[in-house]
Coordinates of C-alpha atoms and ligand atoms in Angstrom, one line a residue:
X1 CA 27.3 -143.2 142.0
X2 CA 26.8 -140.6 139.2
X3 CA 28.3 -142.7 136.5
X4 CA 26.1 -145.8 137.1
X5 CA 22.3 -145.4 136.5
X6 CA 20.4 -148.6 135.8
X7 CA 16.8 -149.2 135.2
X8 CA 17.0 -152.7 136.0
X9 CA 19.5 -155.2 137.6
X10 CA 19.6 -158.9 138.4
X11 CA 21.9 -160.2 141.2
X12 CA 22.3 -164.0 141.5
X13 CA 22.9 -165.4 145.1
X14 CA 21.3 -162.2 146.5
X15 CA 20.3 -163.5 149.9
X16 CA 23.6 -163.1 151.7
X17 CA 27.2 -162.1 151.4
X18 CA 28.2 -159.9 148.6
X19 CA 25.1 -160.5 146.7
X20 CA 23.0 -159.1 149.6
X21 CA 25.4 -156.2 149.9
X22 CA 25.0 -155.3 146.2
X23 CA 21.1 -155.2 146.6
X24 CA 21.4 -153.0 149.6
X25 CA 23.8 -150.6 147.9
X26 CA 21.7 -150.5 144.8
X27 CA 18.8 -149.4 147.1
X28 CA 20.9 -146.6 148.6
X29 CA 21.9 -145.0 145.3
X30 CA 20.7 -141.4 144.7
X31 CA 18.6 -142.9 141.9
X32 CA 17.9 -146.6 142.6
X33 CA 17.1 -149.0 139.9
X34 CA 13.4 -149.3 139.2
X35 CA 13.8 -153.0 139.3
X36 CA 16.3 -154.9 141.6
X37 CA 15.8 -158.6 140.7
X38 CA 17.3 -160.6 143.6
X39 CA 18.0 -164.1 142.6
X40 CA 17.7 -166.6 145.6
X41 CA 17.5 -170.4 145.5
X42 CA 15.5 -170.8 148.6
X43 CA 13.4 -167.7 149.1
X44 CA 11.4 -169.2 152.0
X45 CA 14.5 -170.4 153.8
X46 CA 16.1 -169.1 156.9
X47 CA 19.0 -167.7 155.0
X48 CA 16.7 -165.6 152.8
X49 CA 15.1 -163.8 155.9
X50 CA 17.2 -160.6 155.6
X51 CA 16.4 -160.3 151.9
X52 CA 12.7 -161.0 152.5
X53 CA 12.6 -158.3 155.2
X54 CA 14.3 -155.8 152.8
X55 CA 11.9 -156.7 149.9
X56 CA 8.9 -156.1 152.3
X57 CA 10.0 -152.5 152.7
X58 CA 11.1 -151.8 149.2
X59 CA 8.7 -152.5 146.3
X60 CA 11.6 -152.3 143.7
X61 CA 13.1 -155.5 145.1
X62 CA 11.7 -158.6 143.4
X63 CA 12.8 -161.9 144.8
X64 CA 13.3 -164.4 142.0
X65 CA 13.6 -168.1 142.9
X66 CA 16.8 -169.1 141.2
X67 CA 19.0 -172.2 141.4
X68 CA 21.9 -171.3 138.8
X69 CA 22.8 -175.0 138.4
X70 CA 19.3 -175.8 137.1
X71 CA 18.5 -174.8 133.5
X72 CA 14.8 -175.1 134.2
X73 CA 15.1 -172.7 137.2
X74 CA 17.1 -170.2 135.0
X75 CA 14.5 -170.5 132.3
X76 CA 11.6 -169.7 134.6
X77 CA 13.6 -166.9 136.2
X78 CA 14.1 -165.3 132.7
X79 CA 10.3 -165.5 132.0
X80 CA 9.5 -164.0 135.3
X81 CA 11.9 -161.1 134.9
X82 CA 10.7 -160.5 131.4
X83 CA 7.2 -160.3 132.6
X84 CA 8.0 -157.7 135.3
X85 CA 10.0 -155.6 132.8
X86 CA 7.2 -155.5 130.3
X87 CA 8.6 -154.3 127.1
X88 CA 11.9 -153.0 128.5
X89 CA 15.2 -154.9 128.8
X90 CA 17.6 -155.7 131.5
X91 CA 20.6 -153.4 131.9
X92 CA 22.8 -155.4 134.3
X93 CA 23.3 -159.1 135.0
X94 CA 25.6 -159.7 137.9
X95 CA 26.5 -163.5 138.2
X96 CA 27.5 -163.5 141.8
X97 CA 26.3 -166.8 143.1
X98 CA 29.3 -168.9 143.9
X99 CA 30.4 -172.0 145.8
X100 CA 33.7 -173.0 147.4
X101 CA 34.8 -176.4 148.7
X102 CA 37.9 -176.1 150.8
X103 CA 39.5 -179.4 149.8
X104 CA 43.1 -180.2 149.2
X105 CA 44.3 -181.4 145.7
X106 CA 44.6 -185.0 147.1
X107 CA 41.0 -185.0 148.3
X108 CA 39.1 -183.4 145.4
X109 CA 36.4 -185.6 144.1
X110 CA 34.4 -186.0 140.9
X111 CA 31.4 -184.9 142.7
X112 CA 32.9 -181.7 144.2
X113 CA 34.7 -180.8 141.0
X114 CA 31.4 -181.1 139.0
X115 CA 29.3 -179.3 141.5
X116 CA 31.7 -176.3 141.8
X117 CA 32.1 -176.1 138.0
X118 CA 28.4 -176.4 137.5
X119 CA 27.6 -173.5 139.9
X120 CA 30.5 -171.3 139.3
X121 CA 31.1 -171.6 135.5
X122 CA 28.1 -173.3 133.8
X123 CA 25.6 -171.2 135.9
X124 CA 26.9 -168.0 134.5
X125 CA 27.1 -169.3 131.0
X126 CA 23.4 -170.4 131.1
X127 CA 22.3 -167.2 132.8
X128 CA 23.9 -165.1 130.1
X129 CA 22.2 -167.3 127.4
X130 CA 18.8 -167.1 129.0
X131 CA 18.9 -163.4 129.7
X132 CA 20.6 -162.5 126.4
X133 CA 17.3 -161.3 124.7
X134 CA 16.6 -158.9 127.7
X135 CA 20.2 -157.6 127.6
X136 CA 20.1 -157.0 124.0
X137 CA 16.8 -155.1 124.4
X138 CA 18.3 -152.9 127.0
X139 CA 21.3 -152.1 124.7
X140 CA 19.0 -151.4 121.9
X141 CA 16.9 -149.1 123.9
X142 CA 19.8 -147.1 125.1
X143 CA 21.3 -144.2 123.0
X144 CA 25.0 -144.0 121.9
X145 CA 27.2 -146.6 120.5
X146 CA 29.6 -147.1 123.3
X147 CA 29.4 -149.9 126.0
X148 CA 28.7 -149.3 129.7
X149 CA 27.2 -150.9 132.6
X150 CA 24.3 -148.4 132.6
X151 CA 23.4 -149.6 129.2
X152 CA 23.7 -153.4 129.1
X153 CA 26.4 -155.5 130.9
X154 CA 27.3 -159.0 132.3
X155 CA 29.5 -158.9 135.4
X156 CA 30.8 -162.3 136.4
X157 CA 32.1 -162.2 140.0
X158 CA 35.4 -164.2 139.7
X159 CA 38.4 -164.5 142.0
X160 CA 42.1 -164.0 142.2
X161 CA 41.9 -167.7 143.3
X162 CA 41.4 -168.4 139.6
X163 CA 44.4 -166.4 138.4
X164 CA 47.1 -168.4 137.0
X165 CA 49.5 -165.4 136.8
X166 CA 48.8 -164.1 140.4
X167 CA 48.1 -167.4 142.2
X168 CA 47.5 -166.5 145.7
X169 CA 47.1 -168.2 149.1
X170 CA 47.9 -171.8 147.8
X171 CA 49.6 -172.5 151.2
X172 CA 46.6 -171.5 153.1
X173 CA 43.7 -173.0 150.9
X174 CA 44.2 -175.3 147.9
X175 CA 40.4 -175.4 146.8
X176 CA 41.5 -176.8 143.4
X177 CA 37.8 -177.1 142.1
X178 CA 37.1 -173.5 143.0
X179 CA 40.4 -172.2 141.3
X180 CA 39.6 -174.2 138.2
X181 CA 36.0 -173.0 138.1
X182 CA 37.1 -169.4 138.4
X183 CA 40.0 -169.7 135.7
X184 CA 37.2 -171.2 133.4
X185 CA 34.9 -168.3 134.4
X186 CA 37.4 -165.9 133.3
X187 CA 37.7 -167.5 130.0
X188 CA 33.9 -167.6 129.7
X189 CA 34.0 -163.8 130.4
X190 CA 36.4 -163.2 127.7
X191 CA 34.4 -165.3 125.2
X192 CA 31.3 -163.5 126.2
X193 CA 32.9 -160.1 125.6
X194 CA 34.0 -161.2 122.1
X195 CA 30.5 -162.6 121.1
X196 CA 28.3 -159.9 122.8
X197 CA 30.2 -156.7 121.9
X198 CA 28.3 -156.4 118.6
X199 CA 25.1 -156.5 120.6
X200 CA 26.2 -153.6 122.7
X201 CA 26.8 -155.7 125.9
X202 CA 29.9 -155.1 128.0
X203 CA 31.3 -158.2 129.8
X204 CA 33.8 -158.3 132.7
X205 CA 35.2 -160.7 135.3
X206 CA 35.5 -158.9 138.6
X207 CA 37.4 -160.1 141.9
X208 CA 35.6 -158.6 144.9
X209 CA 38.5 -158.6 147.2
X210 CA 38.9 -161.0 150.1
X211 CA 35.6 -160.3 151.9
X212 CA 34.0 -161.0 155.3
X213 CA 31.4 -163.6 154.1
X214 CA 30.9 -167.3 154.8
X215 CA 32.8 -167.9 151.6
X216 CA 35.6 -165.5 152.3
X217 CA 36.1 -167.0 155.9
X218 CA 36.9 -170.5 154.3
X219 CA 40.5 -169.8 154.2
X220 CA 40.6 -169.9 158.0
X221 CA 41.7 -166.3 158.6
X222 CA 39.4 -163.3 159.2
X223 CA 39.1 -161.6 155.7
X224 CA 40.3 -157.9 155.7
X225 CA 37.5 -156.3 153.5
X226 CA 33.9 -155.6 154.7
X227 CA 31.0 -156.4 152.4
X228 CA 30.3 -152.7 152.4
X229 CA 33.7 -151.7 151.2
X230 CA 33.8 -154.4 148.6
X231 CA 30.5 -153.5 147.2
X232 CA 31.1 -149.8 147.2
X233 CA 34.4 -150.4 145.3
X234 CA 32.6 -152.8 142.8
X235 CA 29.9 -150.3 142.0
X236 CA 32.5 -147.5 141.6
X237 CA 34.4 -149.7 139.2
X238 CA 31.3 -150.6 137.3
X239 CA 30.3 -147.0 137.0
X240 CA 33.7 -146.3 135.3
X241 CA 33.7 -149.1 132.7
X242 CA 33.6 -148.6 128.9
X243 CA 34.2 -150.5 125.8
X244 CA 38.0 -150.3 126.7
X245 CA 37.5 -152.6 129.5
X246 CA 35.1 -155.2 128.0
X247 CA 36.7 -158.6 128.4
X248 CA 39.0 -157.5 131.2
X249 CA 39.6 -159.2 134.6
X250 CA 39.6 -156.5 137.2
X251 CA 39.4 -156.3 140.9
X252 CA 37.1 -154.2 143.3
X253 CA 39.5 -151.3 143.3
X254 CA 39.7 -151.2 139.4
X255 CA 43.1 -152.9 139.1
X256 CA 43.7 -155.3 136.2
X257 CA 44.4 -158.9 137.5
X258 CA 46.7 -161.2 135.6
X259 CA 44.8 -164.1 133.9
Ligands
LIG301 P1 28.6 -166.5 150.3 O1 29.0 -167.8 150.7 O2 28.4 -165.4 151.5 O3 27.3 -166.4 149.4 C1 27.1 -167.2 148.3 C2 25.8 -166.9 147.6 O4 25.6 -167.7 146.4 C3 24.6 -167.3 148.6 O5 23.5 -166.4 148.3 C4 24.3 -168.7 148.1 O6 22.9 -169.1 148.3 C5 24.5 -168.5 146.5 N1 24.6 -169.7 145.9 C6 25.5 -170.7 145.9 N2 25.3 -171.7 145.1 C7 24.1 -171.4 144.4 C8 23.4 -172.0 143.3 N3 23.7 -173.2 142.9 N4 22.4 -171.4 142.9 C9 21.9 -170.2 143.3 N5 22.7 -169.5 144.4 C10 23.7 -170.2 144.9 O7 29.7 -165.9 149.3 P2 30.3 -164.5 148.8 O8 29.1 -163.7 149.0 O9 31.6 -164.3 149.5 O10 30.6 -164.8 147.4 C11 29.9 -164.2 146.2 C12 30.8 -164.3 144.9 O11 32.0 -163.7 145.2 C13 31.1 -165.8 144.6 O12 31.0 -166.0 143.3 C14 32.6 -165.9 145.1 O13 33.2 -166.9 144.6 C15 33.1 -164.6 144.9 N6 34.3 -164.3 145.7 C16 34.2 -164.1 147.1 C17 35.4 -163.8 147.9 C18 35.3 -163.5 149.3 O14 36.3 -163.3 149.9 N7 34.2 -163.6 150.0 C19 36.6 -163.7 147.1 C20 36.6 -163.9 145.7 C21 35.5 -164.2 145.0 P3 22.5 -170.1 149.6 O15 22.3 -169.0 150.7 O16 21.3 -170.6 149.2 O17 23.6 -170.9 149.8

């Protein structure tokens, strides 16, 4: 991954699925990040076992307790990451944690709409706010005026499920709360790109493909794409991004997705 060289990265929801895959692939890079912060809401739980095993073998993985729907947890995570980084900034924030409730339009509830929106949309908003000082610091510490993921970037893992122009799989899964949350995440990504460009921070929304994870299996059919292939594609796309792509909605193969 010659084009992507980061000193530090934070991945939310890093204990399983695509998040864990990202951590594994960062480790395998020719020049792995010095700091891989792995956000996980229950580090001692059963679902964090694989991440714990990985962290016990690699001292550059730091598990950060992080519940993205809880502002206090986000604040504590930002302080902890800042401590580890000493005076340096955070190059890459990957807002990956996400939640899908496979309800039909008729059975959506206030509780599910709120929970999914809080996790998938408000979480990435609060994360970016809390980590902005560290992202700015990374941008300031990096030479050159252009934007790149090696310098400073926010990557919001979105979904074609939130695309209004290319609405897919409605007949298979309605999941309105999920679709609305990802459509809103796309708008958030655009807003972030406009606000943070002047700080040297690139922002994108990225669809990871239909991937073999618990969430990916919710549509009832086996997803076609492995976590490895998805993550390899995502990292290749990230390595190629510049100021031209900030504010874009892309997929794991670099294709532009209609809003
Ligand atoms: P998984 O269900 O495998 O993993 C979801 C991850 O998010 C878990 O680590 C989970 O933690 C974490 N998480 C959920 N809610 C919170 C929260 N409130 N705070 C902190 N962490 C949380 O999903 P995927 O790996 O498939 O999904 C990753 C991202 O990719 C999501 O944003 C999803 O919307 C997106 N995506 C996935 C697709 C697919 O086909 N898989 C398709 C399109 C988009 P825990 O283990 O504690 O529950």
